[in-house]
């Protein structure tokens, strides 16, 4: 008999087939939807970072030994509690770095040069009556700060080097061997740059790390790009900074209460909004699915997880 696995989130056919080759699979859209007796379930696969797991959820799964989650971020899983209970946790780093970095740079350029707004202008037939206004935003003359110089932050840095603009960064520790200036705090980084790209993990440690002071420090030409987690940015402070003209604009791929996006942001022309799509190409999502399964197969074979979430 195959071991039992609970899958949480939207189940893609290819992922379902790959899981069913090794496990007897039960599905639930959300952890809260799973109210049955979870005895005998040894593995959980999570196929969206929008599926939130609470420590109490583990009480319903007394035999759970491993969680394999889709995505590199793991702020939706109480990892410390899992490890305390002897439950292993894996995620999908590395395979999405280049895709997410490409999208981040695309979002930066789209925000600065108002690409979605200008495209809408053409579609609406307005070009026939007047040219689209010149954009105040440009990458020329900018200084970029990367908040969180990890795997994806470094991939973004590599791309920005090609634009020939100065780059600074903040992480809790300086990173060896990178040609960028290190800033000891997020505020110091914002003071040194006018363009801030957020790539730190979500969770309590980074909640509202980008606050009113950080936004104001970017200056009136300031641009914020958030591809990390919605929780890292103080939404009220962002809206206020935009309304008061304290910064120029923002490009956001992630939101605190996805897929709900604050109306205040949706109505503004100086923000570019994406539906948490930075890794969302067929090829990259397939690579992420494959790694979700490969971690589970390694565990089934008694081998170490390929990409465990760091303790
Ligand atoms: P990573 O390699 O772990 O990098 C995270 C970086 O943030 C590291 O440089 C880390 O350095 C720094 N950091 C962590 N906690 C910090 C804190 N409290 N203050 C300041 N810096 C901090 O992760 P990654 O693979 O690059 O991914 C980064 C995040 O991007 C993920 O966690 C996820 O939330 C997000 N993401 C979003 C999408 C999307 O679709 N929008 C896709 C992929 C990833 P130190 O430890 O030295 O501080
Ligand atoms: C996820 C992400 O694919 O990897 C992450 O941390 O945020 C994305 O790549 C997305 O959240 C879908 O669940």
CSV table of C-alpha atoms and ligand atoms in Angstrom, one decimal:
chain,number,residue,atom,x,y,z
A,1,UNK,CA,0.0,0.0,0.0
A,2,UNK,CA,1.2,3.5,-0.8
A,3,UNK,CA,1.9,5.9,2.1
A,4,UNK,CA,-0.7,8.6,2.6
A,5,UNK,CA,-0.1,12.2,1.5
A,6,UNK,CA,-2.2,15.3,2.0
A,7,UNK,CA,-2.0,17.8,-0.8
A,8,UNK,CA,-2.9,21.4,0.1
A,9,UNK,CA,-3.7,24.1,-2.5
A,10,UNK,CA,-4.7,24.1,-6.1
A,11,UNK,CA,-3.7,20.7,-7.5
A,12,UNK,CA,-2.2,20.9,-11.0
A,13,UNK,CA,-2.7,17.7,-13.0
A,14,UNK,CA,1.0,17.1,-13.6
A,15,UNK,CA,1.8,17.5,-9.9
A,16,UNK,CA,-1.1,15.2,-9.0
A,17,UNK,CA,0.1,12.5,-11.4
A,18,UNK,CA,3.7,12.7,-10.0
A,19,UNK,CA,2.5,12.6,-6.4
A,20,UNK,CA,0.1,9.7,-7.1
A,21,UNK,CA,2.9,7.6,-8.5
A,22,UNK,CA,4.3,7.4,-5.0
A,23,UNK,CA,1.5,8.2,-2.5
A,24,UNK,CA,-2.2,7.7,-1.9
A,25,UNK,CA,-3.2,11.4,-2.2
A,26,UNK,CA,-6.0,13.3,-0.4
A,27,UNK,CA,-6.7,16.9,-1.5
A,28,UNK,CA,-7.8,20.0,0.4
A,29,UNK,CA,-7.7,23.6,-0.9
A,30,UNK,CA,-6.8,25.0,2.5
A,31,UNK,CA,-5.4,23.6,5.7
A,32,UNK,CA,-8.7,24.7,7.4
A,33,UNK,CA,-10.7,22.6,4.9
A,34,UNK,CA,-9.1,19.4,6.1
A,35,UNK,CA,-11.2,18.3,9.1
A,36,UNK,CA,-11.0,14.5,8.7
A,37,UNK,CA,-9.0,12.2,10.8
A,38,UNK,CA,-5.4,12.7,9.6
A,39,UNK,CA,-4.0,9.5,11.2
A,40,UNK,CA,-1.8,7.7,8.7
A,41,UNK,CA,-0.9,10.8,6.7
A,42,UNK,CA,2.9,10.9,6.7
A,43,UNK,CA,3.5,13.6,4.1
A,44,UNK,CA,2.0,17.0,3.2
A,45,UNK,CA,2.7,18.7,-0.2
A,46,UNK,CA,1.8,22.4,-0.3
A,47,UNK,CA,1.4,23.8,-3.8
A,48,UNK,CA,0.9,27.5,-3.0
A,49,UNK,CA,2.5,29.9,-0.6
A,50,UNK,CA,-1.0,31.3,-0.1
A,51,UNK,CA,-1.9,28.2,1.9
A,52,UNK,CA,-1.3,29.0,5.5
A,53,UNK,CA,-0.5,26.3,8.0
A,54,UNK,CA,-0.8,26.8,11.7
A,55,UNK,CA,0.8,24.8,14.6
A,56,UNK,CA,-2.7,23.5,15.5
A,57,UNK,CA,-2.9,21.9,12.1
A,58,UNK,CA,-0.2,19.5,13.1
A,59,UNK,CA,-2.4,18.2,16.0
A,60,UNK,CA,-4.7,16.7,13.3
A,61,UNK,CA,-1.8,14.9,11.7
A,62,UNK,CA,-0.2,12.8,14.4
A,63,UNK,CA,1.8,10.7,11.9
A,64,UNK,CA,3.1,13.6,9.8
A,65,UNK,CA,6.9,13.3,9.1
A,66,UNK,CA,7.6,15.6,6.1
A,67,UNK,CA,6.2,18.7,4.4
A,68,UNK,CA,7.3,19.6,0.9
A,69,UNK,CA,6.3,23.1,-0.1
A,70,UNK,CA,6.2,24.8,-3.5
A,71,UNK,CA,8.1,28.1,-3.5
A,72,UNK,CA,11.2,29.3,-1.8
A,73,UNK,CA,9.5,31.4,0.8
A,74,UNK,CA,8.3,29.5,3.8
A,75,UNK,CA,6.6,32.2,6.0
A,76,UNK,CA,3.3,30.3,5.5
A,77,UNK,CA,4.6,27.3,7.5
A,78,UNK,CA,5.5,27.3,11.2
A,79,UNK,CA,8.8,25.7,10.5
A,80,UNK,CA,10.2,25.9,14.1
A,81,UNK,CA,7.1,24.1,15.4
A,82,UNK,CA,7.4,21.5,12.6
A,83,UNK,CA,11.1,20.8,13.5
A,84,UNK,CA,10.2,20.7,17.2
A,85,UNK,CA,7.7,17.9,16.3
A,86,UNK,CA,10.3,16.0,14.2
A,87,UNK,CA,8.6,17.0,10.9
A,88,UNK,CA,11.0,17.7,8.1
A,89,UNK,CA,10.3,20.7,5.8
A,90,UNK,CA,11.6,21.3,2.2
A,91,UNK,CA,11.1,24.2,-0.2
A,92,UNK,CA,12.1,25.0,-3.8
A,93,UNK,CA,15.1,27.4,-3.8
A,94,UNK,CA,17.5,28.1,-6.8
A,95,UNK,CA,15.2,26.7,-9.6
A,96,UNK,CA,13.3,30.0,-9.7
A,97,UNK,CA,16.1,32.6,-9.1
A,98,UNK,CA,16.6,33.6,-12.7
A,99,UNK,CA,12.9,33.8,-13.6
A,100,UNK,CA,12.1,35.9,-10.5
A,101,UNK,CA,15.1,38.2,-11.1
A,102,UNK,CA,14.0,38.7,-14.8
A,103,UNK,CA,10.5,39.6,-13.6
A,104,UNK,CA,11.9,42.0,-10.9
A,105,UNK,CA,14.0,43.9,-13.5
A,106,UNK,CA,11.0,43.9,-15.8
A,107,UNK,CA,8.8,45.3,-13.0
A,108,UNK,CA,11.4,48.0,-12.2
A,109,UNK,CA,11.5,49.1,-15.9
A,110,UNK,CA,7.7,48.9,-16.2
A,111,UNK,CA,7.3,51.1,-13.2
A,112,UNK,CA,9.9,53.7,-14.1
A,113,UNK,CA,8.9,54.0,-17.8
A,114,UNK,CA,5.1,53.5,-17.1
A,115,UNK,CA,5.0,50.7,-19.7
A,116,UNK,CA,1.6,49.2,-18.7
A,117,UNK,CA,0.1,52.7,-18.5
A,118,UNK,CA,1.5,53.6,-21.9
A,119,UNK,CA,0.3,50.3,-23.4
A,120,UNK,CA,-3.2,51.0,-22.0
A,121,UNK,CA,-3.1,54.4,-23.6
A,122,UNK,CA,-2.6,52.9,-27.0
A,123,UNK,CA,-5.3,50.3,-26.6
A,124,UNK,CA,-7.8,53.0,-25.5
A,125,UNK,CA,-7.2,54.8,-28.7
A,126,UNK,CA,-5.9,57.9,-26.9
A,127,UNK,CA,-2.6,58.2,-28.9
A,128,UNK,CA,-4.5,59.5,-31.9
A,129,UNK,CA,-5.4,62.6,-30.0
A,130,UNK,CA,-2.2,63.3,-28.0
A,131,UNK,CA,1.1,61.7,-27.4
A,132,UNK,CA,1.6,59.9,-24.1
A,133,UNK,CA,3.3,62.3,-21.7
A,134,UNK,CA,7.1,62.0,-21.1
A,135,UNK,CA,7.8,59.9,-18.0
A,136,UNK,CA,9.5,61.5,-15.0
A,137,UNK,CA,10.8,58.0,-14.2
A,138,UNK,CA,14.0,56.7,-15.8
A,139,UNK,CA,16.7,54.3,-14.8
A,140,UNK,CA,19.3,56.8,-15.9
A,141,UNK,CA,21.0,58.5,-13.0
A,142,UNK,CA,19.5,56.2,-10.5
A,143,UNK,CA,21.1,54.4,-7.5
A,144,UNK,CA,19.5,51.0,-6.7
A,145,UNK,CA,19.4,49.4,-3.3
A,146,UNK,CA,18.7,45.6,-2.9
A,147,UNK,CA,17.1,44.8,0.5
A,148,UNK,CA,18.0,41.2,1.0
A,149,UNK,CA,21.0,40.1,-1.1
A,150,UNK,CA,20.3,36.4,-1.1
A,151,UNK,CA,19.9,34.0,-4.1
A,152,UNK,CA,17.4,36.2,-5.9
A,153,UNK,CA,18.9,39.5,-4.8
A,154,UNK,CA,22.2,38.5,-6.2
A,155,UNK,CA,20.6,37.4,-9.5
A,156,UNK,CA,18.9,40.8,-9.6
A,157,UNK,CA,22.3,42.5,-8.8
A,158,UNK,CA,24.0,40.7,-11.7
A,159,UNK,CA,21.4,42.0,-14.1
A,160,UNK,CA,21.5,45.6,-12.8
A,161,UNK,CA,25.3,45.6,-13.2
A,162,UNK,CA,24.6,45.5,-16.9
A,163,UNK,CA,22.8,48.8,-16.6
A,164,UNK,CA,25.9,50.5,-15.3
A,165,UNK,CA,24.2,52.0,-12.2
A,166,UNK,CA,25.5,52.1,-8.6
A,167,UNK,CA,24.2,49.3,-6.4
A,168,UNK,CA,24.0,49.1,-2.6
A,169,UNK,CA,22.4,46.4,-0.4
A,170,UNK,CA,21.3,45.5,3.1
A,171,UNK,CA,21.2,42.1,4.6
A,172,UNK,CA,21.8,41.3,8.3
A,173,UNK,CA,25.4,40.3,7.4
A,174,UNK,CA,27.6,41.7,4.6
A,175,UNK,CA,28.0,39.3,1.7
A,176,UNK,CA,31.6,38.5,0.6
A,177,UNK,CA,32.8,39.1,-2.9
A,178,UNK,CA,30.1,41.4,-4.2
A,179,UNK,CA,31.0,44.7,-5.7
A,180,UNK,CA,28.1,46.6,-4.1
A,181,UNK,CA,28.1,49.0,-1.1
A,182,UNK,CA,26.9,47.4,2.2
A,183,UNK,CA,24.4,49.4,4.4
A,184,UNK,CA,23.9,48.3,8.0
A,185,UNK,CA,20.2,49.0,8.2
A,186,UNK,CA,17.2,49.2,5.8
A,187,UNK,CA,17.0,52.9,6.6
A,188,UNK,CA,20.7,53.5,5.8
A,189,UNK,CA,20.1,51.7,2.5
A,190,UNK,CA,17.1,53.9,1.7
A,191,UNK,CA,19.2,57.0,2.5
A,192,UNK,CA,21.9,55.9,0.1
A,193,UNK,CA,19.6,55.1,-2.9
A,194,UNK,CA,16.5,56.3,-4.7
A,195,UNK,CA,15.3,52.9,-5.9
A,196,UNK,CA,14.6,50.1,-3.4
A,197,UNK,CA,14.1,46.5,-4.5
A,198,UNK,CA,12.8,44.3,-1.7
A,199,UNK,CA,13.9,40.6,-1.6
A,200,UNK,CA,14.0,39.6,2.0
A,201,UNK,CA,11.9,36.7,3.3
A,202,UNK,CA,8.5,37.4,4.9
A,203,UNK,CA,7.5,36.7,8.5
A,204,UNK,CA,7.6,38.5,11.8
A,205,UNK,CA,11.3,39.6,11.6
A,206,UNK,CA,10.7,41.6,8.4
A,207,UNK,CA,7.1,42.8,9.1
A,208,UNK,CA,6.9,46.4,8.0
A,209,UNK,CA,10.6,46.7,7.5
A,210,UNK,CA,9.8,49.1,4.8
A,211,UNK,CA,8.0,51.8,6.8
A,212,UNK,CA,7.3,55.5,6.5
A,213,UNK,CA,10.9,56.4,7.4
A,214,UNK,CA,12.4,54.1,4.8
A,215,UNK,CA,10.0,55.3,2.1
A,216,UNK,CA,10.6,59.0,2.9
A,217,UNK,CA,14.4,58.4,2.9
A,218,UNK,CA,14.1,57.3,-0.8
A,219,UNK,CA,13.2,60.9,-1.7
A,220,UNK,CA,10.6,62.3,-4.0
A,221,UNK,CA,12.1,60.4,-7.0
A,222,UNK,CA,12.0,57.3,-4.9
A,223,UNK,CA,10.7,54.0,-6.4
A,224,UNK,CA,9.8,50.9,-4.4
A,225,UNK,CA,9.8,47.5,-6.0
A,226,UNK,CA,8.4,44.6,-3.8
A,227,UNK,CA,8.8,41.1,-5.1
A,228,UNK,CA,9.3,39.6,-1.6
A,229,UNK,CA,6.2,39.4,0.6
A,230,UNK,CA,3.4,42.0,1.2
A,231,UNK,CA,4.0,41.9,4.9
A,232,UNK,CA,7.5,43.5,4.5
A,233,UNK,CA,5.9,46.8,3.4
A,234,UNK,CA,3.7,49.0,5.6
A,235,UNK,CA,0.7,49.5,3.2
A,236,UNK,CA,-0.6,52.6,4.9
A,237,UNK,CA,2.8,54.2,4.9
A,238,UNK,CA,3.2,53.3,1.2
A,239,UNK,CA,-0.2,54.8,0.2
A,240,UNK,CA,0.5,57.9,2.3
A,241,UNK,CA,4.0,58.3,0.7
A,242,UNK,CA,2.4,58.0,-2.8
A,243,UNK,CA,-0.5,60.4,-2.0
A,244,UNK,CA,1.8,63.0,-0.5
A,245,UNK,CA,4.3,62.7,-3.4
A,246,UNK,CA,7.0,61.6,-1.0
A,247,UNK,CA,8.0,59.0,-3.5
A,248,UNK,CA,7.5,58.7,-7.3
A,249,UNK,CA,6.0,55.3,-7.6
A,250,UNK,CA,6.0,51.6,-6.8
A,251,UNK,CA,6.0,48.2,-8.5
A,252,UNK,CA,4.4,45.4,-6.5
A,253,UNK,CA,4.1,41.7,-7.2
A,254,UNK,CA,3.1,40.7,-3.6
A,255,UNK,CA,0.4,41.8,-1.2
A,256,UNK,CA,-0.4,41.3,2.5
A,257,UNK,CA,-3.9,39.7,1.8
A,258,UNK,CA,-3.5,38.1,-1.6
A,259,UNK,CA,-5.3,37.9,-3.9
A,260,UNK,CA,-7.0,41.0,-2.4
A,261,UNK,CA,-5.2,44.2,-3.3
A,262,UNK,CA,-6.0,47.4,-1.4
A,263,UNK,CA,-8.3,49.6,-3.5
A,264,UNK,CA,-6.1,52.6,-2.8
A,265,UNK,CA,-3.3,50.9,-4.7
A,266,UNK,CA,-5.5,49.6,-7.5
A,267,UNK,CA,-6.8,53.1,-8.3
A,268,UNK,CA,-3.4,54.7,-8.5
A,269,UNK,CA,-1.6,55.4,-11.8
A,270,UNK,CA,1.8,55.6,-10.2
A,271,UNK,CA,1.9,51.9,-9.2
A,272,UNK,CA,2.4,48.8,-11.4
A,273,UNK,CA,0.7,45.8,-9.9
A,274,UNK,CA,1.4,42.1,-10.7
A,275,UNK,CA,-0.6,39.1,-9.4
A,276,UNK,CA,2.3,37.4,-7.6
A,277,UNK,CA,3.7,36.3,-10.9
A,278,UNK,CA,7.4,36.6,-10.6
A,279,UNK,CA,8.1,32.9,-10.9
A,280,UNK,CA,4.9,32.1,-12.9
A,281,UNK,CA,6.2,30.7,-16.2
A,282,UNK,CA,5.3,27.2,-17.3
A,283,UNK,CA,9.0,26.1,-17.3
A,284,UNK,CA,9.9,27.5,-13.9
A,285,UNK,CA,6.7,26.4,-12.2
A,286,UNK,CA,7.3,22.9,-13.6
A,287,UNK,CA,10.9,22.9,-12.2
A,288,UNK,CA,9.4,23.9,-8.8
A,289,UNK,CA,6.8,21.1,-8.9
A,290,UNK,CA,9.5,18.7,-9.8
A,291,UNK,CA,11.6,19.7,-6.8
A,292,UNK,CA,8.5,19.4,-4.5
A,293,UNK,CA,8.2,15.8,-5.7
A,294,UNK,CA,11.9,15.0,-5.7
A,295,UNK,CA,12.2,16.1,-2.0
A,296,UNK,CA,9.3,13.7,-1.1
A,297,UNK,CA,10.9,10.8,-3.2
A,298,UNK,CA,14.2,11.4,-1.4
A,299,UNK,CA,12.5,11.2,1.9
A,300,UNK,CA,10.6,8.0,0.9
A,301,UNK,CA,13.9,6.5,-0.1
A,302,UNK,CA,15.4,7.2,3.4
A,303,UNK,CA,17.7,9.9,1.9
A,304,UNK,CA,18.1,13.5,3.2
A,305,UNK,CA,15.8,16.1,1.7
A,306,UNK,CA,17.4,17.7,-1.3
A,307,UNK,CA,16.5,21.3,-0.3
A,308,UNK,CA,15.5,21.4,3.3
A,309,UNK,CA,14.3,24.7,4.8
A,310,UNK,CA,17.2,26.0,7.0
A,311,UNK,CA,16.8,25.4,10.7
B,1,LIG,P1,17.4,34.0,0.4
B,1,LIG,O1,18.5,33.4,-0.5
B,1,LIG,O2,17.2,33.3,1.8
B,1,LIG,O3,17.7,35.5,0.6
B,1,LIG,C1,17.1,36.3,1.6
B,1,LIG,C2,18.0,37.5,1.9
B,1,LIG,O4,17.4,38.3,2.9
B,1,LIG,C3,19.4,37.1,2.5
B,1,LIG,O5,20.3,38.0,1.9
B,1,LIG,C4,19.2,37.4,4.0
B,1,LIG,O6,20.5,37.7,4.4
B,1,LIG,C5,18.3,38.6,4.0
B,1,LIG,N1,17.5,38.7,5.2
B,1,LIG,C6,16.8,37.7,5.8
B,1,LIG,N2,16.2,38.2,6.9
B,1,LIG,C7,16.5,39.5,6.9
B,1,LIG,C8,16.2,40.6,7.9
B,1,LIG,N3,15.5,40.4,8.9
B,1,LIG,N4,16.7,41.8,7.6
B,1,LIG,C9,17.5,42.0,6.5
B,1,LIG,N5,17.8,41.1,5.6
B,1,LIG,C10,17.3,39.9,5.8
B,1,LIG,O7,16.0,33.9,-0.3
B,1,LIG,P2,15.7,34.1,-1.8
B,1,LIG,O8,15.7,32.7,-2.4
B,1,LIG,O9,16.6,35.1,-2.4
B,1,LIG,O10,14.2,34.6,-1.8
B,1,LIG,C11,13.9,35.8,-1.1
B,1,LIG,C12,12.4,35.9,-0.9
B,1,LIG,O11,11.8,36.3,-2.1
B,1,LIG,C13,11.6,34.7,-0.5
B,1,LIG,O12,11.7,34.4,0.9
B,1,LIG,C14,10.2,34.9,-0.9
B,1,LIG,O13,9.5,35.5,0.1
B,1,LIG,C15,10.4,36.0,-2.0
B,1,LIG,N6,10.0,35.4,-3.3
B,1,LIG,C16,9.0,35.9,-4.0
B,1,LIG,C17,8.6,35.4,-5.2
B,1,LIG,C18,7.5,35.9,-6.0
B,1,LIG,O14,6.9,35.2,-6.8
B,1,LIG,N7,7.2,37.2,-5.9
B,1,LIG,C19,9.3,34.3,-5.8
B,1,LIG,C20,10.4,33.8,-5.1
B,1,LIG,C21,10.8,34.4,-3.9
B,1,LIG,P3,20.9,37.6,6.0
B,1,LIG,O15,20.5,36.3,6.5
B,1,LIG,O16,22.4,37.8,6.0
B,1,LIG,O17,20.2,38.8,6.6
B,2,LIG,C1,5.4,31.1,-5.5
B,2,LIG,C2,7.0,32.6,-4.2
B,2,LIG,O1,5.5,30.3,-6.6
B,2,LIG,O2,8.8,31.0,-4.2
B,2,LIG,C3,8.1,31.9,-3.6
B,2,LIG,O3,8.4,32.2,-2.4
B,2,LIG,O4,6.4,33.5,-3.7
B,2,LIG,C4,6.5,32.1,-5.6
B,2,LIG,O5,7.5,31.7,-6.4
B,2,LIG,C5,4.1,31.6,-5.4
B,2,LIG,O6,3.9,32.1,-4.1
B,2,LIG,C6,3.0,30.6,-5.7
B,2,LIG,O7,2.5,30.0,-4.5
